[in-house]
Coordinates of C-alpha atoms and ligand atoms in Angstrom, one line a residue:
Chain A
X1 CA 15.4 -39.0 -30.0
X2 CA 12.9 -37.5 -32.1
X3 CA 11.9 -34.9 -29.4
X4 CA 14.9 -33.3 -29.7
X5 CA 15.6 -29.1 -30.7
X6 CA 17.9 -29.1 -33.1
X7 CA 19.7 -25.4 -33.7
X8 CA 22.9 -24.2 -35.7
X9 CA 25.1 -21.9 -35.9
X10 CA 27.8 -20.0 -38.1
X11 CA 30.8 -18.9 -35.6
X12 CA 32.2 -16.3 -37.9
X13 CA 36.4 -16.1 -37.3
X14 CA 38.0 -13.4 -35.7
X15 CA 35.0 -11.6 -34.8
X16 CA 35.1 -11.1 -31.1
X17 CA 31.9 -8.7 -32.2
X18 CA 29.6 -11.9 -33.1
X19 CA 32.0 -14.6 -30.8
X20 CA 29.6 -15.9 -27.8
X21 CA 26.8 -15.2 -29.2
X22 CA 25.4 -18.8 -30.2
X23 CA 26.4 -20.2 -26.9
X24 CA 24.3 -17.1 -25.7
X25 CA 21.7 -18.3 -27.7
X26 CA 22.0 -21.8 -26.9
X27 CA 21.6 -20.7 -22.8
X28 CA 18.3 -18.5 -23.5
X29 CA 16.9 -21.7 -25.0
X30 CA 17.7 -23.8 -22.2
X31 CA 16.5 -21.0 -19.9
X32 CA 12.8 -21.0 -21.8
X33 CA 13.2 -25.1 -21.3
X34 CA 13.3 -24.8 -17.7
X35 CA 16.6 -26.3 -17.2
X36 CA 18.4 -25.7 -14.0
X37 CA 20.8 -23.1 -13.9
X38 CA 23.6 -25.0 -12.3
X39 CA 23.3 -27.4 -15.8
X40 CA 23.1 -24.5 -18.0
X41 CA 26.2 -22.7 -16.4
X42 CA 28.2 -25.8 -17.4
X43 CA 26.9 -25.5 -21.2
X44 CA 27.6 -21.9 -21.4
X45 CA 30.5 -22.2 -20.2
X46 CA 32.0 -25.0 -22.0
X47 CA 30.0 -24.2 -25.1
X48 CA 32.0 -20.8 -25.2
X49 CA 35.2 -22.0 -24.8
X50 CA 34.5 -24.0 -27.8
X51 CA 33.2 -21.3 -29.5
X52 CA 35.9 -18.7 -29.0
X53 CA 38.7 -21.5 -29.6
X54 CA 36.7 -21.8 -33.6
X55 CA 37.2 -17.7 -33.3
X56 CA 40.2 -17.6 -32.9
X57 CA 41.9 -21.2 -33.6
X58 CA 40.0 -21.9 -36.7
X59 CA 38.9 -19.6 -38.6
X60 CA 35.3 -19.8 -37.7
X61 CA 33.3 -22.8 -37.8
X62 CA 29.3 -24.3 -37.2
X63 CA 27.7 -25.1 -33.9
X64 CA 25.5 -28.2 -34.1
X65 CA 23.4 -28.1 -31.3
X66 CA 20.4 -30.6 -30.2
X67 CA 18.4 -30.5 -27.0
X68 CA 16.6 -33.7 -25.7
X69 CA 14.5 -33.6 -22.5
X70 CA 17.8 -34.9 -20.3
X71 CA 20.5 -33.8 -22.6
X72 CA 22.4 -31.5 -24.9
X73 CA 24.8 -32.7 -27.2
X74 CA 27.2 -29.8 -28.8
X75 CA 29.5 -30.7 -32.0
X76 CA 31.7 -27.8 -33.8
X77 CA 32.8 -28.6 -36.5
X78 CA 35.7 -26.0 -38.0
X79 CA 37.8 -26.6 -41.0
X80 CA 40.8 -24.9 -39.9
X81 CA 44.2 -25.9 -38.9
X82 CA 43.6 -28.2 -37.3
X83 CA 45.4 -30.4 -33.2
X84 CA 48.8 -32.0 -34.1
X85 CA 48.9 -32.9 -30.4
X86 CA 45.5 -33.7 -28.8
X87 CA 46.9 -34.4 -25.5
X88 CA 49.2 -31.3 -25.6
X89 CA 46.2 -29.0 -26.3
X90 CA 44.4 -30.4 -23.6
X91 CA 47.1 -29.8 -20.9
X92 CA 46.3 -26.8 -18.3
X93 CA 47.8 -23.6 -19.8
X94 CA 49.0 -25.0 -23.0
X95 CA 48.4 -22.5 -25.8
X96 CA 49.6 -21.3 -28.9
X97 CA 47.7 -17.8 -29.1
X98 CA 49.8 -15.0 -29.8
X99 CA 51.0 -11.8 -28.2
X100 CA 47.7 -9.7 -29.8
X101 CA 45.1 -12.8 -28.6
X102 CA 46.5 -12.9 -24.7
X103 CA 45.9 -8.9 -24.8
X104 CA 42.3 -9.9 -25.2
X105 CA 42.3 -12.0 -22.1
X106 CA 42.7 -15.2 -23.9
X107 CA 45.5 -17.8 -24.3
X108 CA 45.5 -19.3 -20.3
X109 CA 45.4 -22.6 -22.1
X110 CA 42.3 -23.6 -19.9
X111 CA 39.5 -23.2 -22.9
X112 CA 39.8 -27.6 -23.5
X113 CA 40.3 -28.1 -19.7
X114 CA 37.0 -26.0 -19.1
X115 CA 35.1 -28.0 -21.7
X116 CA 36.1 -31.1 -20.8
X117 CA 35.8 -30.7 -17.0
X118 CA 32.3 -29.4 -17.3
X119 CA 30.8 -31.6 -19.7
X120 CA 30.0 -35.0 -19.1
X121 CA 31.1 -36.4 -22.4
X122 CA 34.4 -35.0 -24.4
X123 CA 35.6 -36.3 -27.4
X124 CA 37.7 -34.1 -30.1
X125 CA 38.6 -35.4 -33.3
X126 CA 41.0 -33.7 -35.7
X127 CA 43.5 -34.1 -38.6
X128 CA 46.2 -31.5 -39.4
X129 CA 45.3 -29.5 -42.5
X130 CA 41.8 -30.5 -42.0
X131 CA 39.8 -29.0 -39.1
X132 CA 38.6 -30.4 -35.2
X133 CA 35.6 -31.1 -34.5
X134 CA 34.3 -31.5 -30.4
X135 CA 31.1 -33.3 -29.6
X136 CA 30.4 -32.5 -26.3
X137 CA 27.1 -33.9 -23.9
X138 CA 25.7 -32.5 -20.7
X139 CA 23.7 -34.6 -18.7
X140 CA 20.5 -32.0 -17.5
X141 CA 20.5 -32.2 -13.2
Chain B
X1 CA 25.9 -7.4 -0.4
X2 CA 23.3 -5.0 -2.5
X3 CA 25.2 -3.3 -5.8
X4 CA 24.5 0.1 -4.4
X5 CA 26.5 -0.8 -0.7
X6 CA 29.2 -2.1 -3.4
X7 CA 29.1 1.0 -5.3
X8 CA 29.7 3.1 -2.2
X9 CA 32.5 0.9 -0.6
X10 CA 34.4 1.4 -3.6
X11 CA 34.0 4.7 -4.6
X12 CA 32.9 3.5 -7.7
X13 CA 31.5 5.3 -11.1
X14 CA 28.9 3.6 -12.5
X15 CA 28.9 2.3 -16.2
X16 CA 25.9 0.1 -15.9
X17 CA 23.8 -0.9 -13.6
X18 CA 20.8 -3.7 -15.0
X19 CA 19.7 -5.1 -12.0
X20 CA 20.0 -2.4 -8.7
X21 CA 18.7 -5.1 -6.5
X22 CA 21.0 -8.0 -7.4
X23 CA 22.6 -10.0 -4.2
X24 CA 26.5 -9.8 -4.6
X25 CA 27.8 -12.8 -3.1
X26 CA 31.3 -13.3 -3.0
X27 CA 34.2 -12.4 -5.7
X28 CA 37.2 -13.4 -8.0
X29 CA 40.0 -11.5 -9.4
X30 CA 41.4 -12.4 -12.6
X31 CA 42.3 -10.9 -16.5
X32 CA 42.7 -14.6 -18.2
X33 CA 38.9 -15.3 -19.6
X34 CA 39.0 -18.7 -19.5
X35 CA 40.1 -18.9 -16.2
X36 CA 37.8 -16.7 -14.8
X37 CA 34.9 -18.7 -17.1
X38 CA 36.1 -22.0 -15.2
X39 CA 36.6 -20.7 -11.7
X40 CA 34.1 -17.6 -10.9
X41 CA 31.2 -18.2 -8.6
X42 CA 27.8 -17.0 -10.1
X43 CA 26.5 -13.7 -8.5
X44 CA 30.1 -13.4 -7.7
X45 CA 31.8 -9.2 -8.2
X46 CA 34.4 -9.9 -10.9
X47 CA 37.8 -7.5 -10.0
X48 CA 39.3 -7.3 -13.5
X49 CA 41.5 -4.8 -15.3
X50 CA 41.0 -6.6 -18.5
X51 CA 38.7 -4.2 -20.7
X52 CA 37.4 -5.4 -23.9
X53 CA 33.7 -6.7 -25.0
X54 CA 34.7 -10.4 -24.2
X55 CA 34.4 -8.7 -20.6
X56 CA 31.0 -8.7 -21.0
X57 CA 30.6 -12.0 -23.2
X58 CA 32.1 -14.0 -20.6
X59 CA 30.0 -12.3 -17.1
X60 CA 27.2 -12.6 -19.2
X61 CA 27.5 -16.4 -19.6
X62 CA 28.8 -17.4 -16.2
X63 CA 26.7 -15.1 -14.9
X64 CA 28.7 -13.0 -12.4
X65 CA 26.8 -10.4 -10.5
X66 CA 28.5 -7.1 -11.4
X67 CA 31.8 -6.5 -13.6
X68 CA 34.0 -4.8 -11.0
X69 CA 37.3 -2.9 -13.5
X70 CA 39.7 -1.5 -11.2
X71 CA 43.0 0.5 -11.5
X72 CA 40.7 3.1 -13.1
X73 CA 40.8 1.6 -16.0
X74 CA 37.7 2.3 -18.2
X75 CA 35.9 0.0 -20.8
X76 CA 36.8 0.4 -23.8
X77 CA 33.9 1.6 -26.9
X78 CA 32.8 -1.8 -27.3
X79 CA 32.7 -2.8 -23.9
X80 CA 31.2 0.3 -23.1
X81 CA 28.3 -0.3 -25.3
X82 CA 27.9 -4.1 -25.1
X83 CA 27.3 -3.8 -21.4
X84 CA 24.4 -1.8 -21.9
X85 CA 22.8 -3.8 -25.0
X86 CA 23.1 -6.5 -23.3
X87 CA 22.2 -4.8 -19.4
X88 CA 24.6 -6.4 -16.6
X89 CA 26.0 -4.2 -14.0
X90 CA 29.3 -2.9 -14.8
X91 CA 31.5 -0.4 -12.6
X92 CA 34.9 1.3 -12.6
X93 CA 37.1 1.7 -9.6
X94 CA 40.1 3.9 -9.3
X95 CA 41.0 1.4 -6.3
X96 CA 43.8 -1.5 -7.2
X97 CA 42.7 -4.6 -7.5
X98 CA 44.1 -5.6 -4.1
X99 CA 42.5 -2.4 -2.2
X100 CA 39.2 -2.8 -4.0
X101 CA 38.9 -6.3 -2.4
X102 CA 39.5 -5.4 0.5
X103 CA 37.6 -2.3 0.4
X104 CA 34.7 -4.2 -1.3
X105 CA 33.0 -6.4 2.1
X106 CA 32.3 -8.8 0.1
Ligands
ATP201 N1 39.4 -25.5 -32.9 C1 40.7 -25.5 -32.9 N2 41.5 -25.6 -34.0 C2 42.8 -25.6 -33.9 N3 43.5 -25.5 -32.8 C3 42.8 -25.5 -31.6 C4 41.4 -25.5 -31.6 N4 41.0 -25.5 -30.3 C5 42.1 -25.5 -29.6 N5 43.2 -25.5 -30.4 C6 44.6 -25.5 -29.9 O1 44.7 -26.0 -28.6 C7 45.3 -25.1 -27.7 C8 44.7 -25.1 -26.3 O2 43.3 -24.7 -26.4 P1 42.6 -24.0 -25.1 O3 41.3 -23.6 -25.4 O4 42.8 -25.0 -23.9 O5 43.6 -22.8 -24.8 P2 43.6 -21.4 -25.6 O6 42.5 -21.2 -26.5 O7 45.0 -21.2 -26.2 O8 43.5 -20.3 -24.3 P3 42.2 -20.1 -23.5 O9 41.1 -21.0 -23.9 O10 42.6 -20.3 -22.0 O11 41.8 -18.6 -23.7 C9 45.2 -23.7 -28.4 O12 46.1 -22.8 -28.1 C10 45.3 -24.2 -29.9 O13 46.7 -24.4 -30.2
MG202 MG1 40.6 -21.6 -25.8

């Protein structure tokens, strides 16, 4: 445990400037590391879902990132709104982004079924009024 | 398929080009980011019509081989820029999406 790289984040909200660019940062690390690709497609990829859903979901929010030698473990934390229906959210194409978001290419509802199909471990934990926070671990192949 | 064979098949104009000698393999057609995050194959040509810099945020973290917009449709000033800050190949098509797949031999 003590081995591990430990890295964070500000995900500032509704900046679609800025939004991306930890898990971009998070997927040069792994890169220098010498993970393997096909592991660090699956953090990008979930790690930006879970960074865009803080962009535009929440306000913004903090990536807590640590690396260990056969791991990462991803939590964001945001304090906004927060899931009144965790199972909802996690159904394939439910969303509640609006008209403006989908222009952007958002809003298919498959940000939580991307995370949670390409990580190994899933857990979100939130309270209405208070904010979500997602830990997330990939297993390094 | 080289970028340059691409370029050629599809008429295309070119907005970026990062890596001339990239292997193209394969495609996927879509505008919804997160699908396209979840479902397109790295190296893959993405056939889009979606147009803003998220374009960019999303090939560059899945890792697609070229950014393919079609329906002449033209990045917008973000896009435009964040393509080349951050280099990946990026062209325009006037082609549909449907003709540009089949034009593409991929
Ligand atoms: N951090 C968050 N805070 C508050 N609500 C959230 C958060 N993350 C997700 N949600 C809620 O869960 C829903 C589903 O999230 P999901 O990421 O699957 O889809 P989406 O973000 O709406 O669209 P997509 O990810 O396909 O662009 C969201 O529409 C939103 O209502
Ligand atoms: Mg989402």
């Amino acid at each position: 445990m003590s081995e591990a790289l430990h890295l964070e984040f500000e995900v500032a909200g509704n900046n679609f400037v800025s939004a991306g660019g930890a898990s971009d940062e998070v997927k040069k690390t792994l890169k220098m590391l010498g993970v393997s690709t096909a592991s660090i497609r699956k953090v990008a990829i979930a790690m930006y879902e879970g960074e865009i859903n803080m962009v535009i979901h929440a306000g913004g929010g903090r990536a807590i990132v640590d690396i260990y030698r056969d791991r990462i473990v991803i939590v964001l934390q945001d304090n906004g709104p927060g899931i009144p229906d965790i199972d909802l959210a996690l159904t394939e194409g439910y969303s509640t982004a609006t008209d403006s978001i989908r222009d952007l290419g958002f809003g298919a509802g498959m940000g939580l079924p991307n995370m949670k199909k390409y990580t190994d471990e899933f857990k979100i934990e939130s309270e209405v009024g208070k904010g979500t926070t997602v830990t997330m671990v990939v297993n390094f192949v | 398929m080289k970028i340059n064979d691409l370029i050629k098949n599809l008429n295309a104009d070119i907005i970026n080009i990062a890596d001339v000698d990239r292997e193209i393999v394969g495609g996927y057609c879509g505008d919804f980011l997160s699908v396209v995050m979840g479902k397109a194959p790295e190296s893959a040509g993405w056939f889009t019509i979606m147009n803003n810099q998220n374009v960019a945020a999303v090939a560059t973290l899945t890792d697609v081989g070229v950014i393919i917009l079609c329906d002449g449709v033209k990045p917008d000033p973000l896009l435009d820029k964040k393509v080349r800050d951050v280099d990946i190949n990026c062209i325009t098509t006037s082609l549909s999406v449907f003709d540009a797949v089949k034009k593409s031999g991929l």
